[in-house]
mmCIF file of C-alpha atoms in Angstrom:
data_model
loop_
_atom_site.group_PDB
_atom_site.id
_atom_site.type_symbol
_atom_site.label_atom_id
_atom_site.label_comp_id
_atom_site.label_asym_id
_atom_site.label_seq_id
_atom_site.Cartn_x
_atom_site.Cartn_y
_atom_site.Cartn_z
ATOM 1 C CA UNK J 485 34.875 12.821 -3.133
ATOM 2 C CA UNK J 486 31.584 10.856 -3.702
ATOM 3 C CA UNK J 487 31.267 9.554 -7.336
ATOM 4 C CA UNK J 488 27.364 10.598 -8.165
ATOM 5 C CA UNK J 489 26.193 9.386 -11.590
ATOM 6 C CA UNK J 490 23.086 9.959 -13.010
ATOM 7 C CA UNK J 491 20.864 6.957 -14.763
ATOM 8 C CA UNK J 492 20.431 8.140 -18.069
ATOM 9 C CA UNK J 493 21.034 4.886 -19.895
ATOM 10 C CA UNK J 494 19.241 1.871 -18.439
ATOM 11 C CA UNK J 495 20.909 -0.700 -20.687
ATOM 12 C CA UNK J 496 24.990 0.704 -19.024
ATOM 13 C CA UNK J 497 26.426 -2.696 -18.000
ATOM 14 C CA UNK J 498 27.413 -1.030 -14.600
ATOM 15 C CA UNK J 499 23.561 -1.461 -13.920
ATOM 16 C CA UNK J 500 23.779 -5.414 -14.500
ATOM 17 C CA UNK J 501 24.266 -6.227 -11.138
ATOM 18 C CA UNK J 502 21.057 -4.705 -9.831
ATOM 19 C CA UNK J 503 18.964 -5.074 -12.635
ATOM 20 C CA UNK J 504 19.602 -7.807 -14.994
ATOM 21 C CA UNK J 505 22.013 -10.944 -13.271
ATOM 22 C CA UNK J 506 20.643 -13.309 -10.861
ATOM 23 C CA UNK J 507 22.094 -14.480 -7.898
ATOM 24 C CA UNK J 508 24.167 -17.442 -9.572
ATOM 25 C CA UNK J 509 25.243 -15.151 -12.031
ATOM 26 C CA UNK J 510 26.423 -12.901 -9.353
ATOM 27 C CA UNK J 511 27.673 -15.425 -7.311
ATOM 28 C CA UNK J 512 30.249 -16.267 -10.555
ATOM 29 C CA UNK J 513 30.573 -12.241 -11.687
ATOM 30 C CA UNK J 514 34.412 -12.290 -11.307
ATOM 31 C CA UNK J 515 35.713 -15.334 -11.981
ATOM 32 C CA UNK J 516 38.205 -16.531 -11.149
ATOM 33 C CA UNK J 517 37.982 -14.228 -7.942
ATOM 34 C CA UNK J 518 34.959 -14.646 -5.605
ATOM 35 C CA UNK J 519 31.289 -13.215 -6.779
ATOM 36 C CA UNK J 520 29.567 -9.926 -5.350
ATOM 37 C CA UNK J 521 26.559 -9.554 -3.653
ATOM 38 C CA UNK J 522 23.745 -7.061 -3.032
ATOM 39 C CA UNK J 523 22.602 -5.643 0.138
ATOM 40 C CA UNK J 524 19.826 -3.513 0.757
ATOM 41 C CA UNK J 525 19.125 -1.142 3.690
ATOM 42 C CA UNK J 526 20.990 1.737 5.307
ATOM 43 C CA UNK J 527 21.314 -0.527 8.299
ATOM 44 C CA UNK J 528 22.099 -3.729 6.539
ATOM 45 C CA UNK J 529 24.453 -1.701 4.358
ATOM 46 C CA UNK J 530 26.229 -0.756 7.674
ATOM 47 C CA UNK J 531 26.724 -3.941 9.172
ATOM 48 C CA UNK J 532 28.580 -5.246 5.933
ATOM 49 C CA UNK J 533 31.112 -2.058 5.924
ATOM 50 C CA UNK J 534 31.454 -2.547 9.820
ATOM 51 C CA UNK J 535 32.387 -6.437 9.331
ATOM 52 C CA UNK J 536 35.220 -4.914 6.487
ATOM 53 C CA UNK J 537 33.342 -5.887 3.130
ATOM 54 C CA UNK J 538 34.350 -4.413 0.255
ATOM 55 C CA UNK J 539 31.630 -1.958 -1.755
ATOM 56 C CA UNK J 540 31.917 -2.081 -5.523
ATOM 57 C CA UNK J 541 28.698 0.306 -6.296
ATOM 58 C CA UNK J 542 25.917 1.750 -4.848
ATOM 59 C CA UNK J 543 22.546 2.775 -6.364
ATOM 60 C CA UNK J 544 20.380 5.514 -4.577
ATOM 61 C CA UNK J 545 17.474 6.961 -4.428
ATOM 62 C CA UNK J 546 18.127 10.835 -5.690
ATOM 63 C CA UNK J 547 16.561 12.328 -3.072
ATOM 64 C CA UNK J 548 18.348 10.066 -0.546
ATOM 65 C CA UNK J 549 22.051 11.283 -1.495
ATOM 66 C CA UNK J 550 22.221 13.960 1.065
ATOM 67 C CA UNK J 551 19.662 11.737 3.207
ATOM 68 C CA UNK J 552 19.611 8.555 4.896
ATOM 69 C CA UNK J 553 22.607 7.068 2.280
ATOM 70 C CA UNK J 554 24.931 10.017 3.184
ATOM 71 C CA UNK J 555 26.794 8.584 6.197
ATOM 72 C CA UNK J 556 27.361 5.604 4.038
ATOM 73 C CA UNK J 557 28.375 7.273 0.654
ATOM 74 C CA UNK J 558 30.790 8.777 2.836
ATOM 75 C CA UNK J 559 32.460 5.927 4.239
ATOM 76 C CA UNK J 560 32.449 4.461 0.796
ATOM 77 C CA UNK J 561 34.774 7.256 -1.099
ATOM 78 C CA UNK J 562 35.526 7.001 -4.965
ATOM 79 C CA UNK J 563 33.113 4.264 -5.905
ATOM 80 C CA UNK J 564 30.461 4.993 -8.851
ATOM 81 C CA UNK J 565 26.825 6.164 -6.951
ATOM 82 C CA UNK J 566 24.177 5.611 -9.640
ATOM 83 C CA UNK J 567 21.532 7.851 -8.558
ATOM 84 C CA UNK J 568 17.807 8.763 -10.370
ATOM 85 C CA UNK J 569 14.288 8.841 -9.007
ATOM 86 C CA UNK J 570 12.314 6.368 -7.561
ATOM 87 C CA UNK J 571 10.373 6.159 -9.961
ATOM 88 C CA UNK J 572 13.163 5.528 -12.377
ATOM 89 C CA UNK J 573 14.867 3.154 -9.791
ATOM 90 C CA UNK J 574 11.535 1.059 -9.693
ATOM 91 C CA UNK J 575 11.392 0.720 -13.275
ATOM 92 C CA UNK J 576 15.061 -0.295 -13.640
ATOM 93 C CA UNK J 577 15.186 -3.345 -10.528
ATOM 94 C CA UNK J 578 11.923 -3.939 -10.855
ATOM 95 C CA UNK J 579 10.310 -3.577 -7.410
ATOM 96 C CA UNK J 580 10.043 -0.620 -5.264
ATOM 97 C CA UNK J 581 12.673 0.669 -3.580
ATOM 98 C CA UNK J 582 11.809 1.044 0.579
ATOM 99 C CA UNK J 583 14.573 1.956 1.564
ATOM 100 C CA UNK J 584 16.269 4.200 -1.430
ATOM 101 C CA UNK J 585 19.723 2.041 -1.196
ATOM 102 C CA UNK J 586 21.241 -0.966 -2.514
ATOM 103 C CA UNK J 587 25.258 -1.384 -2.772
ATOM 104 C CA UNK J 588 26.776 -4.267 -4.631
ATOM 105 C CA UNK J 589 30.046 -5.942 -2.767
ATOM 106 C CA UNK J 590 33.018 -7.987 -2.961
ATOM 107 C CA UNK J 591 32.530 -11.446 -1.666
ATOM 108 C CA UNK J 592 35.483 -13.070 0.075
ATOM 109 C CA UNK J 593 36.527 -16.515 0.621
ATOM 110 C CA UNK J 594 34.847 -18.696 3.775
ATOM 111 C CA UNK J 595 36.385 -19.705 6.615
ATOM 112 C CA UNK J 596 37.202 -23.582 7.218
ATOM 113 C CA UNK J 597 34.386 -25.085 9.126
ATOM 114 C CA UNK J 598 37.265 -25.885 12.134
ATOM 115 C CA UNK J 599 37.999 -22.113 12.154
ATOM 116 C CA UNK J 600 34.091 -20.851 12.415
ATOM 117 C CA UNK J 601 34.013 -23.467 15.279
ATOM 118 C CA UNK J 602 37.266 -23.046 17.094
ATOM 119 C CA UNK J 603 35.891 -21.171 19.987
ATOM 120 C CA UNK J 604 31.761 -21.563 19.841
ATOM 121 C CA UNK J 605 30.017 -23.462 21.918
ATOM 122 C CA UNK J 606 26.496 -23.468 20.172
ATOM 123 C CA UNK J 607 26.430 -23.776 17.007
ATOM 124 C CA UNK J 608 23.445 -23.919 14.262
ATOM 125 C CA UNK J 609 23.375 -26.072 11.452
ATOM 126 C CA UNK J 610 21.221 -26.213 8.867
ATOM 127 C CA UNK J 611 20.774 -29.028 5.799
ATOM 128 C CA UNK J 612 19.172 -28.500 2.892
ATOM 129 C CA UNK J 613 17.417 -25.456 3.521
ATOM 130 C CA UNK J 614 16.368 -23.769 -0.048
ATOM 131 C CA UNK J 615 13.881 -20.563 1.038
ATOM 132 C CA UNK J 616 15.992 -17.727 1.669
ATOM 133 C CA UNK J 617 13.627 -16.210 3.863
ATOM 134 C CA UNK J 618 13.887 -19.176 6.195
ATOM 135 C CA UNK J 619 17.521 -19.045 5.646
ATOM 136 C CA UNK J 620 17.579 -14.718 6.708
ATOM 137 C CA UNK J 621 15.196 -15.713 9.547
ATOM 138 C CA UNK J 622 17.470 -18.859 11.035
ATOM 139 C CA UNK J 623 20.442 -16.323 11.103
ATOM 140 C CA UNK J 624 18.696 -13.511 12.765
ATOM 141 C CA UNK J 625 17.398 -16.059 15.607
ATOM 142 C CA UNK J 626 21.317 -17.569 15.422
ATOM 143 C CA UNK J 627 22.573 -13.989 15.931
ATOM 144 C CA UNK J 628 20.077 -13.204 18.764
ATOM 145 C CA UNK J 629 19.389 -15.886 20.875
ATOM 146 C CA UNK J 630 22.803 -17.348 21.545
ATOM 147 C CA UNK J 631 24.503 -19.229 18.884
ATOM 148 C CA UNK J 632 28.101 -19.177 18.302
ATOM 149 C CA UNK J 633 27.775 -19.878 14.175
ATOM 150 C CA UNK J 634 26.123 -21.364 11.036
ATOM 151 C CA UNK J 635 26.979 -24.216 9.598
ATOM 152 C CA UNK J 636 25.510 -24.724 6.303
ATOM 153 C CA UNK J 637 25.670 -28.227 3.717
ATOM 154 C CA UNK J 638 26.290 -27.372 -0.100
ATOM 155 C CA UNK J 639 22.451 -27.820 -0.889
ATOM 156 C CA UNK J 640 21.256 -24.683 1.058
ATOM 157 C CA UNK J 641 20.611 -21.476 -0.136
ATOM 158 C CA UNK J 642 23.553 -19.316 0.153
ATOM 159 C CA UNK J 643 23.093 -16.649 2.673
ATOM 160 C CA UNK J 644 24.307 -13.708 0.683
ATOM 161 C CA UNK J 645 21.370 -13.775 -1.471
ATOM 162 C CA UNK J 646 19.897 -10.874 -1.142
ATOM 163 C CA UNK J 647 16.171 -11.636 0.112
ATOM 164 C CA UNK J 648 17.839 -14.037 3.287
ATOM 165 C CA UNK J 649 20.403 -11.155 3.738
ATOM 166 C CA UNK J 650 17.347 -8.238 4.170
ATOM 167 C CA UNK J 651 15.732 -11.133 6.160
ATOM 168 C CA UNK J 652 18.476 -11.481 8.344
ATOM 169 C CA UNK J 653 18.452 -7.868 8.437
ATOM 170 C CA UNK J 654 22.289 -7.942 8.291
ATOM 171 C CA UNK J 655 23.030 -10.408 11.105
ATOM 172 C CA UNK J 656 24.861 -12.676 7.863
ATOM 173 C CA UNK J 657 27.581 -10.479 8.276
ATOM 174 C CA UNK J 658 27.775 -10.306 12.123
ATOM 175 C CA UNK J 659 27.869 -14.149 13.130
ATOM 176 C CA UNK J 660 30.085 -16.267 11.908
ATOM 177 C CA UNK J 661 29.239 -18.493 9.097
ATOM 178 C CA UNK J 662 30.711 -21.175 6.277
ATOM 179 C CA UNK J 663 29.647 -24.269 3.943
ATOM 180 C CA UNK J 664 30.348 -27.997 5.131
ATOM 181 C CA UNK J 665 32.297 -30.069 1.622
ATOM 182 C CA UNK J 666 30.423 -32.913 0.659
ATOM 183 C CA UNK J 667 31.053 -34.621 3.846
ATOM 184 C CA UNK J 668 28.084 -35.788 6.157
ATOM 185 C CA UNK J 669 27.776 -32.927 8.992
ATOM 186 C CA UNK J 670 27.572 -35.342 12.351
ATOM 187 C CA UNK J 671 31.148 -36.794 12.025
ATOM 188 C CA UNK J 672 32.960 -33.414 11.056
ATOM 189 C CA UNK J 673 31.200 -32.039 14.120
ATOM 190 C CA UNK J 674 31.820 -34.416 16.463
ATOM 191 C CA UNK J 675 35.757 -34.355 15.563
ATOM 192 C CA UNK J 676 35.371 -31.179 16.587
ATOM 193 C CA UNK J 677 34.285 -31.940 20.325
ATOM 194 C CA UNK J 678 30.280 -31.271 19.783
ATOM 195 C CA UNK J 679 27.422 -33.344 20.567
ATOM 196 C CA UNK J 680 24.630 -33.694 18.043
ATOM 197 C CA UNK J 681 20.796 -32.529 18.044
ATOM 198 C CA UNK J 682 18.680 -33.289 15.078
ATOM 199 C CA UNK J 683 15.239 -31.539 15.391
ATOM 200 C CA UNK J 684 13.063 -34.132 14.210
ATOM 201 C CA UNK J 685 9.782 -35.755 15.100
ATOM 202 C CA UNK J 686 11.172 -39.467 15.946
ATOM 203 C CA UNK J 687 9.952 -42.246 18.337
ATOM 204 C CA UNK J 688 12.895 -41.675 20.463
ATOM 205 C CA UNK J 689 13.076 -37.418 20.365
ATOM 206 C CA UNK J 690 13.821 -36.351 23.880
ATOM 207 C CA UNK J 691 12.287 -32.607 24.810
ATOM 208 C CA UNK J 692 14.066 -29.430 23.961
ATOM 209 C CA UNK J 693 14.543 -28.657 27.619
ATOM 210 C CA UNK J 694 16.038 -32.349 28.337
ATOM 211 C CA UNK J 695 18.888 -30.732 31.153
ATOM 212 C CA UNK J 696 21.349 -33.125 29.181
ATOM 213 C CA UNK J 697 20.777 -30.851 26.406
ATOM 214 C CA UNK J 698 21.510 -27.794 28.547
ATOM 215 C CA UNK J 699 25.034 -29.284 30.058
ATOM 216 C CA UNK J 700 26.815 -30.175 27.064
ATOM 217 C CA UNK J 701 29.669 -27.950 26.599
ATOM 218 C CA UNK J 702 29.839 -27.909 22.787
ATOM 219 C CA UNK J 703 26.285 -28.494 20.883
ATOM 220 C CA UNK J 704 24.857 -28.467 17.096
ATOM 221 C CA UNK J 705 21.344 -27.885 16.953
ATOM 222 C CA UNK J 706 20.783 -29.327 13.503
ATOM 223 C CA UNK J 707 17.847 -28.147 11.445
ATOM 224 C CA UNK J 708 16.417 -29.564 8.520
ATOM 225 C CA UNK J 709 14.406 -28.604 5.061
ATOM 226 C CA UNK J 710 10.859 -27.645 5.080
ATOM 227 C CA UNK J 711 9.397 -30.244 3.383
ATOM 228 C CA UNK J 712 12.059 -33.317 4.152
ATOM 229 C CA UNK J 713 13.636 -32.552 6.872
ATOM 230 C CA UNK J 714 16.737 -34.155 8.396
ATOM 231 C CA UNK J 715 18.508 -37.184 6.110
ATOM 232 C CA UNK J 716 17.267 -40.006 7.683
ATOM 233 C CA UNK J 717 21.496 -40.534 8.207
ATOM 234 C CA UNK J 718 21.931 -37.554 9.895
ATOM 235 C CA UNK J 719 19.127 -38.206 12.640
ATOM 236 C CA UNK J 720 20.536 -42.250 13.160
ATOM 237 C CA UNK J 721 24.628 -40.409 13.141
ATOM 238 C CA UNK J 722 23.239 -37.701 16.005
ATOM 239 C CA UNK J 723 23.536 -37.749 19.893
ATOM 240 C CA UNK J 724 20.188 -36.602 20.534
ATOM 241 C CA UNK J 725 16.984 -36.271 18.374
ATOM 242 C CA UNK J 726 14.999 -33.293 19.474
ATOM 243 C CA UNK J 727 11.789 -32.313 20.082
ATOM 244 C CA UNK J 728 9.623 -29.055 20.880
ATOM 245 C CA UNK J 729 6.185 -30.386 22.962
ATOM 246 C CA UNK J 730 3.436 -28.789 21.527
ATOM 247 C CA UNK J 731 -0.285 -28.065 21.982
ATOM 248 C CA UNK J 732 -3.642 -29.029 20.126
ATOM 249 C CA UNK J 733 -2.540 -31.671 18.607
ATOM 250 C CA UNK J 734 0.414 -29.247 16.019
ATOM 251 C CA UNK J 735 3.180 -31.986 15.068
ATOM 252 C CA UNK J 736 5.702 -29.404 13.985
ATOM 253 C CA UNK J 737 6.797 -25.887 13.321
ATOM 254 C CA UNK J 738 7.832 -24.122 10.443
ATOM 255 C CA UNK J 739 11.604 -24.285 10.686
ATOM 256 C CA UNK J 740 12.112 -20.693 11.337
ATOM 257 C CA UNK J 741 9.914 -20.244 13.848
ATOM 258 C CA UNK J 742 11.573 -23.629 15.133
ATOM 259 C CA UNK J 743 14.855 -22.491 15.090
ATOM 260 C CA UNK J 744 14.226 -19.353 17.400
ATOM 261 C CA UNK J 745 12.612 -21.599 19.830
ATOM 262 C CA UNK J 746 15.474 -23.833 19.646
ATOM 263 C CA UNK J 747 17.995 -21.401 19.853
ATOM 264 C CA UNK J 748 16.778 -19.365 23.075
ATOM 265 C CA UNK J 749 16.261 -22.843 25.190
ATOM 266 C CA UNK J 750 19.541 -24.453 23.701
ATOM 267 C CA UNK J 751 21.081 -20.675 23.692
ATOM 268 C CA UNK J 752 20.025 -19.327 26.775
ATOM 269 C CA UNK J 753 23.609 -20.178 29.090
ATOM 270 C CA UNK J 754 24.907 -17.370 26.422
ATOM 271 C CA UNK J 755 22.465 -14.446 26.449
#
C-alpha cells in the first residue's frame, strides 16, 4: 500500500533531501554507503526504476497522486510519499514544480572504467566539464546518436546532479557511465584497444569526417571544458586531434552542441 504523508511540518528532516542539502551533501548522505540522488519527471523517474535504482522517497504534487505519479507510486510500494499543494511544494524546494514529482534514490557503486568499455566501440569522454547542463546535454547526444558510454575525469560534474540528470532527460541512467582515477585518460584508453580524438582547434586537427576516423574499430571522442578545453597533454597523448569545419568565420562550438555533432558523424556506423 502507498505510504501518503501530508506536509504539515516544513522543518521534518525527511524533507532535507529536497529542500535543504546540496548536491555534495547528498552525494555524502549515507556514509559510509553511497549518497542519494534526486530525479525529477514522471519520465525521468521511470527510466531510473527501469535501470533497477533504488527509491528512498518521493514528494508529489497532491493533486498528482492519483495522476501522472500513480503508475510510479505504484511500482514504488511502502516508501514515505510526502504530498501537499503546489503551492506548498514551491515554497518548500524553492522553485516551481513542472512536473508535480521528484523521488530521492539510492546511489550505487560505478563500474570499473574496463567494465563500461568491455564491449563499446564509441565511446565519449569528457574532461573537466563543470556545467551540468552541458554535462545532461553530452549524455542525451551520447545516448542518441551512437555512443557506447561516458567516460568522465574526477573534475567533472557528476552526472547525478539533478539539473544534468533533467537535462539528460534520464538518458544518465540508460547508457553506461563511470569516473576515470587520477590517471591521464589517453593511456587507460588506449590499453583498452581505442584510438584517441581530442576535439580541439590545433594546427594539425584533421576534419570530423576524416574516413580514418570512421574505420577505427574502437574510438574516444574526447571533449573538453568550456572555457579551457582539452589539457594541452591530453591533445599531444591523442591519435587524432579533431575538428568540425565551420562557416563565417565561427572558430568553435559550444561543447554541447559540439558533442551532438560529433557523436552522429563519429556515431553514425551504430544508429
Amino acid at each position: 500500500m502507498p505510504n501518503i504523508i501530508p506536509i504539515t511540518d516544513f522543518s521534518a528532516p525527511e524533507l532535507d533531501v529536497y529542500a535543504r542539502l546540496s548536491e555534495i551533501q547528498l552525494y555524502h548522505y549515507r556514509e559510509p554507503d553511497y549518497g542519494i540522488f534526486v530525479a525529477e519527471s514522471p519520465k525521468v523517474i521511470e527510466r531510473a526504476l527501469d535501470q533497477d535504482y533504488v527509491p528512498v522517497s518521493m514528494l508529489v504534487e497532491e493533486k498528482d497522486v492519483d495522476g501522472q505519479a500513480s503508475q510510479i507510486i505504484g511500482r514504488c510500494q511502502d516508501i514515505p510519499v510526502y504530498t501537499a499543494s503546489l503551492d506548498v511544494l514551491t515554497q518548500l524546494v524553492g522553485f516551481h514544480l513542472t512536473r508535480g514529482i521528484l523521488c530521492a534514490m539510492r546511489r550505487r557503486e560505478l563500474p570499473a572504467v574496463s567494465e563500461v568499455c568491455a564491449h563499446a566501440r564509441r565511446i565519449a569522454v569528457l574532461e573537466r566539464i563543470m556545467n551540468p547542463t552541458n554535462v545532461g546535454a553530452i549524455f542525451r547526444s551520447a545516448a542518441a546518436l551512437g555512443m557506447d558510454a561516458v567516460i568522465l575525469t574526477p573534475s567533472c560534474t557528476n552526472p547525478l546532479y539533478r539539473r544534468a540528470i533533467r537535462v539528460s532527460m534520464g538518458t544518465v541512467f540508460q547508457i553506461p557511465w563511470t569516473f576515470l582515477g587520477q590517471e591521464a585518460s589517453v593511456p587507460v584508453l588506449r590499453a583498452l584497444g581505442f584510438q584517441t580524438a581530442s576535439m580541439a582547434l590545433s594546427g594539425q586537427s584533421v576534419s570530423i569526417d576524416d574516413p580514418r576516423l570512421m574505420a577505427a574499430d574502437k574510438l574516444a571522442v574526447i571533449l573538453g571544458s568550456e572555457g579551457d578545453g582539452l589539457a594541452a597533454d591530453t591533445i599531444s597523448d591523442s591519435d587524432y586531434t579533431v575538428r568540425i569545419p565551420m562557416a563565417h568565420g565561427v572558430d568553435s562550438l559550444n561543447v554541447a552542441a559540439a558533442s551532438a555533432v560529433a557523436f552522429w558523424q563519429l556515431g553514425r556506423t551504430h544508429i
